[in-house]
XYZ file of C-alpha atoms in Angstrom:
395
model
C -0.514 -20.035 -4.289
C 0.305 -21.894 -1.103
C -2.255 -20.316 1.174
C -5.860 -21.194 1.957
C -8.909 -18.938 1.820
C -12.162 -18.891 3.772
C -13.586 -21.242 1.144
C -11.187 -23.950 2.349
C -12.267 -23.731 5.999
C -15.168 -25.314 7.902
C -16.468 -22.275 9.798
C -19.630 -23.695 11.346
C -19.627 -23.227 15.104
C -16.020 -21.988 15.066
C -14.511 -18.929 16.694
C -12.509 -17.245 13.935
C -9.709 -14.884 14.945
C -9.520 -12.285 12.185
C -6.492 -9.987 11.979
C -7.788 -6.802 10.374
C -6.403 -3.338 9.696
C -8.778 -0.687 11.004
C -6.017 1.777 11.861
C -8.182 4.606 10.559
C -7.875 8.399 10.846
C -9.772 9.907 13.767
C -10.598 13.514 14.622
C -12.490 14.698 17.702
C -13.322 11.138 18.653
C -14.819 10.257 15.272
C -13.545 8.166 12.357
C -13.059 10.492 9.375
C -12.292 7.902 6.685
C -13.956 4.472 6.845
C -12.181 2.953 3.810
C -10.239 0.362 5.800
C -13.321 -0.567 7.834
C -15.439 -0.933 4.698
C -12.857 -3.268 3.162
C -13.105 -5.871 5.939
C -16.897 -6.206 5.678
C -16.900 -9.046 3.070
C -14.672 -11.203 5.288
C -16.758 -10.638 8.413
C -20.008 -11.257 6.513
C -18.694 -14.486 4.948
C -17.596 -15.829 8.331
C -21.038 -15.102 9.768
C -22.656 -16.680 6.734
C -20.560 -19.810 7.267
C -21.716 -20.083 10.867
C -18.539 -18.745 12.458
C -17.987 -16.039 15.061
C -15.580 -13.301 13.908
C -13.249 -12.112 16.672
C -11.428 -9.082 15.319
C -7.804 -8.409 16.254
C -6.315 -5.063 15.263
C -3.812 -2.388 16.206
C -4.359 1.349 16.448
C -1.495 3.818 16.467
C 1.870 3.140 18.103
C 1.321 2.677 21.857
C 4.539 0.599 22.136
C 3.232 -1.968 24.599
C 1.528 0.509 26.922
C -2.130 1.329 27.534
C -2.802 4.685 25.869
C -6.472 5.750 26.241
C -6.370 7.858 23.059
C -5.383 4.758 21.081
C -8.262 2.551 22.202
C -10.079 0.769 19.380
C -13.349 1.680 21.099
C -13.387 4.829 18.950
C -13.932 2.672 15.839
C -17.065 0.943 17.161
C -19.714 3.321 15.705
C -18.150 3.176 12.218
C -17.661 -0.594 12.455
C -21.263 -1.204 13.529
C -22.542 1.073 10.758
C -20.468 -0.770 8.129
C -21.586 -4.223 9.326
C -25.178 -3.262 10.055
C -25.104 -4.919 13.476
C -23.848 -4.504 17.026
C -20.216 -5.292 17.789
C -19.128 -6.499 21.227
C -16.042 -4.640 22.445
C -13.776 -6.659 24.743
C -10.822 -5.197 26.624
C -9.576 -8.445 28.205
C -10.867 -11.482 26.327
C -10.833 -15.021 27.636
C -11.911 -18.274 25.960
C -14.819 -19.021 28.323
C -16.335 -15.573 27.899
C -16.119 -15.783 24.096
C -17.522 -19.319 24.034
C -20.591 -18.114 25.971
C -21.533 -15.456 23.403
C -24.569 -16.141 21.191
C -24.150 -17.296 17.599
C -23.985 -14.413 15.139
C -21.929 -12.209 17.467
C -19.081 -10.057 16.199
C -16.318 -9.253 18.693
C -13.676 -6.511 18.586
C -10.706 -7.044 20.916
C -8.844 -4.027 22.304
C -5.670 -2.755 20.579
C -3.203 -5.657 20.278
C -0.283 -3.244 20.597
C -1.260 -2.393 24.177
C 0.494 -5.692 24.973
C 4.297 -5.605 24.861
C 4.318 -9.142 23.457
C 2.580 -8.134 20.220
C 5.394 -6.425 18.337
C 7.963 -8.781 19.903
C 6.007 -11.749 18.494
C 6.161 -13.223 21.977
C 5.292 -16.962 21.946
C 3.270 -16.566 25.150
C 1.081 -13.889 23.580
C 0.687 -15.962 20.430
C -0.467 -18.929 22.540
C -2.917 -16.720 24.426
C -4.402 -15.391 21.180
C -4.623 -18.914 19.772
C -6.584 -19.976 22.875
C -9.316 -17.509 21.935
C -10.206 -19.148 18.623
C -10.371 -22.269 16.495
C -9.265 -20.754 13.168
C -7.001 -17.835 12.277
C -7.884 -15.621 9.307
C -5.444 -12.887 8.253
C -7.203 -10.069 6.426
C -4.553 -7.411 7.071
C -2.111 -7.440 4.162
C -1.042 -3.966 5.278
C 0.430 -5.543 8.443
C 1.836 -8.621 6.681
C 5.367 -7.202 6.548
C 5.493 -7.268 10.362
C 6.250 -10.482 12.276
C 3.938 -9.793 15.210
C 2.064 -12.157 17.520
C -1.251 -11.357 15.836
C 0.077 -11.731 12.284
C 2.579 -14.590 12.319
C 2.745 -16.063 15.827
C -0.896 -17.124 16.012
C -0.863 -18.298 12.366
C 1.632 -20.985 13.308
C -0.639 -22.331 16.059
C -4.071 -22.504 14.409
C -5.470 -23.635 11.044
C -4.990 -20.460 9.007
C -6.334 -18.778 5.889
C -6.465 -15.470 4.063
C -9.516 -13.243 4.379
C -11.242 -11.743 1.362
C -9.193 -8.530 1.387
C -5.910 -10.396 1.810
C -6.990 -12.825 -0.919
C -7.781 -9.968 -3.316
C -4.536 -8.190 -2.503
C -2.338 -11.247 -2.992
C -4.139 -12.251 -6.186
C -3.732 -8.745 -7.630
C -0.043 -8.578 -6.777
C 0.616 -12.077 -8.118
C -1.059 -11.064 -11.384
C 0.858 -7.789 -11.607
C 4.372 -8.813 -10.654
C 4.861 -12.542 -10.105
C 2.991 -13.813 -13.166
C 2.106 -10.747 -15.263
C 0.641 -10.637 -18.721
C 3.339 -8.933 -20.804
C 4.327 -6.332 -21.782
C 4.442 -5.093 -18.177
C 5.355 -1.607 -17.020
C 5.566 0.421 -13.843
C 5.290 4.030 -12.794
C 7.634 4.794 -9.917
C 7.516 8.355 -8.676
C 7.869 10.381 -5.530
C 10.552 12.484 -3.940
C 13.559 10.265 -3.332
C 15.527 7.547 -5.077
C 17.040 6.603 -1.703
C 13.740 5.223 -0.382
C 13.114 3.116 -3.472
C 16.489 1.654 -4.422
C 15.462 -1.927 -3.595
C 12.218 -1.414 -5.486
C 13.936 -0.133 -8.623
C 16.611 -2.833 -8.497
C 13.946 -5.535 -8.292
C 11.755 -4.057 -11.006
C 14.259 -3.394 -13.781
C 14.826 -7.117 -14.223
C 11.093 -7.799 -14.461
C 9.690 -4.934 -16.546
C 9.472 -3.935 -20.170
C 8.885 -0.258 -19.290
C 9.808 1.827 -16.240
C 8.399 5.361 -15.977
C 10.290 7.458 -13.425
C 8.702 10.654 -12.140
C 8.718 13.206 -9.344
C 11.892 14.243 -7.557
C 13.343 10.834 -8.423
C 13.353 11.790 -12.094
C 15.464 14.863 -11.265
C 18.167 12.627 -9.789
C 18.172 10.464 -12.926
C 18.279 13.532 -15.195
C 21.177 14.909 -13.120
C 22.948 11.585 -13.630
C 22.660 12.210 -17.374
C 24.254 15.657 -17.050
C 21.330 18.031 -16.481
C 21.848 20.997 -14.137
C 18.497 21.480 -12.442
C 18.990 24.497 -10.181
C 16.985 24.262 -6.946
C 15.105 21.138 -7.995
C 14.710 18.346 -5.450
C 17.311 15.678 -6.157
C 19.816 13.471 -4.347
C 23.438 14.022 -5.394
C 24.556 11.068 -3.237
C 22.489 8.710 -5.392
C 23.603 9.794 -8.850
C 25.839 6.737 -9.167
C 22.903 4.563 -8.078
C 20.775 6.097 -10.823
C 23.499 5.403 -13.381
C 23.747 1.783 -12.224
C 19.986 1.298 -12.498
C 19.922 2.825 -16.002
C 22.782 0.576 -17.116
C 21.104 -2.514 -15.731
C 17.788 -1.575 -17.345
C 19.505 -1.305 -20.719
C 21.118 -4.706 -20.209
C 17.792 -6.298 -19.155
C 15.824 -4.771 -22.040
C 13.763 -2.511 -19.784
C 13.005 0.874 -21.364
C 13.271 3.779 -18.894
C 11.033 6.747 -19.630
C 12.187 10.045 -18.092
C 10.579 13.485 -18.528
C 11.572 15.344 -21.679
C 9.988 18.577 -20.453
C 8.903 19.952 -17.112
C 6.932 22.646 -15.325
C 9.551 24.916 -13.774
C 8.847 27.506 -11.077
C 10.726 29.654 -8.573
C 8.261 29.085 -5.736
C 6.823 25.906 -4.271
C 3.222 26.995 -3.852
C -0.177 26.512 -5.444
C -0.643 28.628 -8.557
C 3.038 29.639 -8.709
C 4.198 31.294 -11.908
C 5.792 28.640 -14.065
C 7.014 27.830 -17.538
C 7.448 24.663 -19.568
C 11.111 23.912 -20.206
C 12.711 21.090 -22.205
C 14.557 18.580 -20.013
C 17.552 16.478 -20.977
C 21.312 16.093 -20.486
C 21.924 19.640 -21.809
C 19.405 21.394 -19.540
C 20.766 24.194 -17.354
C 18.368 25.898 -14.941
C 19.008 29.015 -12.878
C 19.955 28.490 -9.230
C 16.448 29.437 -8.037
C 14.502 27.386 -10.604
C 12.979 24.013 -9.761
C 11.186 21.304 -11.717
C 7.862 20.633 -9.969
C 6.100 18.422 -12.534
C 6.613 16.596 -15.787
C 5.567 18.702 -18.757
C 2.745 18.127 -21.252
C 4.948 16.332 -23.799
C 6.212 13.970 -21.094
C 2.716 13.302 -19.749
C 1.496 12.445 -23.237
C 4.494 10.183 -23.835
C 3.626 8.248 -20.673
C -0.037 7.986 -21.681
C 0.969 6.776 -25.154
C 3.380 4.199 -23.686
C 0.537 2.694 -21.651
C -1.171 1.712 -24.910
C 1.527 -0.896 -25.517
C 1.201 -2.505 -22.057
C -0.955 -5.338 -20.770
C -0.019 -4.886 -17.093
C 0.831 -1.730 -15.137
C 2.065 -1.267 -11.558
C 1.896 2.257 -10.148
C 3.710 3.647 -7.114
C 4.195 7.371 -6.660
C 3.167 10.602 -8.447
C 4.871 12.242 -11.420
C 5.103 15.665 -9.785
C 4.116 17.776 -6.791
C 0.514 16.614 -7.182
C -0.598 18.202 -3.899
C -0.512 21.682 -5.434
C -2.023 22.896 -8.695
C -0.950 23.135 -11.484
C 1.806 20.637 -10.655
C -0.675 17.767 -10.593
C -1.241 17.836 -14.343
C 1.144 15.088 -15.467
C -0.092 12.695 -12.779
C -3.694 13.459 -13.724
C -3.109 12.928 -17.459
C -1.234 9.650 -16.981
C -3.718 8.385 -14.377
C -6.659 9.134 -16.660
C -4.980 7.217 -19.484
C -4.331 4.167 -17.293
C -7.863 4.303 -15.900
C -9.382 4.470 -19.378
C -7.421 1.473 -20.629
C -8.296 -0.473 -17.481
C -11.971 0.313 -17.798
C -11.864 -0.833 -21.419
C -10.369 -4.148 -20.301
C -7.095 -3.808 -22.184
C -4.867 -3.131 -19.144
C -4.453 -4.763 -15.726
C -3.536 -1.889 -13.391
C -2.450 -2.285 -9.781
C -1.490 0.710 -7.655
C -0.416 1.205 -4.070
C 1.406 3.362 -1.549
C 0.128 6.333 0.452
C 0.878 9.168 -1.983
C -0.225 6.981 -4.873
C -3.699 6.392 -3.494
C -4.087 10.097 -2.697
C -2.874 11.135 -6.161
C -5.141 8.689 -8.015
C -8.115 9.685 -5.868
C -7.420 13.326 -6.622
C -7.193 12.511 -10.331
C -10.569 10.740 -10.164
C -8.956 7.605 -11.578
C -9.076 5.165 -8.649
C -12.434 3.579 -9.401
C -11.299 2.360 -12.820
C -7.955 0.854 -11.784
C -8.033 -2.935 -11.569
C -6.863 -2.881 -7.959
C -5.841 -0.158 -5.508
C -3.855 -1.324 -2.503
C -4.028 0.651 0.734
C -1.239 -1.426 2.275
C 1.604 1.106 2.093
C 4.776 -0.510 3.466
C 3.690 -4.079 2.733
C 2.900 -3.165 -0.879
C 6.370 -1.649 -1.294
C 8.131 -4.611 0.297
C 6.242 -6.999 -1.979
C 7.354 -4.939 -5.001
C 10.917 -5.076 -3.678
C 10.733 -8.867 -3.826
C 10.898 -9.378 -0.059
C 9.169 -12.222 1.750
C 6.337 -10.902 3.935
C 6.190 -12.747 7.286
C 2.405 -12.540 7.523
C 2.001 -14.135 4.102
C 4.735 -16.729 4.664
C 3.008 -17.801 7.901
C -0.161 -18.619 5.946
C 1.818 -20.852 3.597
C 3.268 -23.066 6.341
């Protein structure tokens, strides 16, 4: 790995600019989920322990270069102070002299970087201004690493730079899962649409031994095989894409696992009447029937397939997990992966918004090897794209 960590930096007496992601959900002026705040604590604590002063840079919402009072980072202060166990100094307009005058042991939070138009444009002038505030740059926001912004890439090119603890953990987990995996390696790719994950699938089929396809995506692949799936969610425009991916997988020696049965209903609602129907090229559903989850035989086949893997990457649910009983296949497969991970026989890395929600709902998250909250950056990494924020650390 061509990037440094906090362990490689002399922090004593240094002002350390730390790009963090504390873009957390807020209701009625209060943070409702502190997960992202909790995850930056080890980095902040280690900088303080090394004698440095953490100066936190972060965005909040999409103000598009304008001051928007409702998107001020001030709202995160109570949760941030509670997580760190100390006061945090909030600064709207920082300057080097003011920061240099603060007492040792201070933690500073700078106002929303996206209030400045130069942030998302990666303006060199803004990057130079940010660099003037510190001696070292530490990127701990993998979730923003796919954006070439002033606070992610611009400043990294002007100061000695390193990865924070969260970034370090994220990159190490992804390297272990995809770049240098212990084989056999498999992936679960689910969700609604093939169209949003074409690059992901095309990158994975040449790297995997097993690819499990679930959710609405599986319906498109089954349709490509000849199934007539009634009102099921699928993308007719991407049937040829599905065929191409299946052909390439066969050529590359990657086994694709599609549902062989499904939970079929006539209504998309919790507790809807449903039946288990065999799925395959010969399947013909009525015009008002839709597949909302993989069936019990399919869920067990996925769980059994995990037994042969050493590494598993997971992105997306196997069905409409938000409503019962169409969460069953995801829950069964997640429990199997979690059990193998807990036993030490499987390295499991998962990420993406719906994925985290589905695994949390299944009660499986705590036993996965690593759960990424990075969303877009996680997907772009899986697609094989270079992430500007990571590349900047390697220069």
